[in-house]
Structures are given as structure tokens and as C-alpha cells.
């Protein structure tokens, strides 16, 4: 029996590019984006060399300014050897033409974002109810200098994958060093005779 990665559209439709009514409906509703289709096609192609992908489940992809973040089902990546994950990420990055980050899905927003914020550490996560009855998640990280991904990218990933409005704060912020402005010396302009006259003035 041949296994294939579990995806939110029909595998045959994805390979042929002709989608059935059910798949077209998911695309129209925005459940499946053009980026999702592009990433899923790349992953199905990579299954030939990375057989471990056959037992995984694709969730979502987000194209941020830092990288394309590909989300797989919770528990899919932990069973893969580290060298295999590195090779898979490189191959996928080459196909998509942009750096790729692979993470696992999780109902816990802290566990979900933890691999993305590393080496920064999550100090606390709080729920804040806003005046319009909407909820905001406030995540506090230990040190701003440890965060290697932009706050904007974290917010975009949270919004698209979890429909969460994320606010990021830091227990310790990086100090910005202000460098003194060097003043340029103004050269005297004029003929040698003019300079001699100025020097002789008492």
C-alpha cells in the first residue's frame, strides 16, 4: 500500500492542476491559498527522496518577510532525524526560492511559536480582552536581542494560522547606542590676498 502526505485538497487534483468542486470551494473561501498549493506540490515532489513525508500532514504555509513558514501536524517533525530535517528544509528552500522554516502545529500558542522565537525564551503569555470584546494575546520574551525573526512576522503567522491578534513585549530591550555627530571643519574660502588681509586685522 502506497502512503502519501495528507493534504487539504485531492492529491490527483493538485498534481494535475484541475481541481474538483470541493477543492475549488476551499480555494475560493481562502482555506487554501496559492502559496499552499505551491508548497504542497513541492512537498509531494520531495516525497520521492524523503519517504518520511508520506506519514505527515500538511497544515498551512505563511510567506513572511523573514521566511516561508511551513506548518505540519503536531508530532510530525519530532520523529524525523535532525540531519533529514536540515536537508528537507534546504531542498524546499531551493524549490521555493526563499528560506523555509518547518514547524509543528499546536493548540498551545506558546508551544507553536517557541521554535520560531528561539533562541529567545518565552517568559509569559497573557490573554487581554479589548473594549470591543475581541481578545489579544500578549507574549513576553526574555531579551529583544535574542529574537532573530521580526515581530511583524510573528504577528502575521499568528493571524493567518491561528486567527490570533498577537502583541510582543520584552522583559529586556536592546539599548540603542547613539553615536556623536562629527562636525566637519569649514575651510576658508578666498584668494591668498584675502587670507593675508584677515590675518593682519587687529
Coordinates of N, CA, C and O in Angstrom, one line a residue, residues 22 78 101 154 162 165 180 192:
X22 N -15.2 20.5 -4.7 CA -14.9 20.6 -3.3 C -13.6 21.4 -3.0 O -13.5 22.2 -2.1
X78 N 9.0 15.7 15.0 CA 9.8 15.2 16.1 C 10.4 13.8 15.8 O 11.4 13.3 16.4
X101 N 11.2 27.7 7.0 CA 11.2 27.3 8.4 C 10.1 26.2 8.5 O 8.9 26.5 8.1
X154 N 6.0 37.3 13.3 CA 5.3 36.5 14.3 C 3.9 36.8 14.3 O 3.0 36.0 14.5
X162 N -3.7 31.0 13.2 CA -4.5 30.8 14.5 C -5.6 31.8 14.6 O -6.3 31.8 15.6
X165 N -4.7 37.8 17.4 CA -4.0 39.1 17.4 C -2.9 39.1 18.4 O -3.2 39.0 19.6
X180 N 28.0 60.1 18.6 CA 28.1 61.6 18.4 C 28.3 62.0 17.0 O 29.0 61.3 16.2
X192 N 44.6 84.1 -1.8 CA 45.7 84.2 -0.8 C 45.7 85.6 -0.2 O 46.0 85.8 1.0

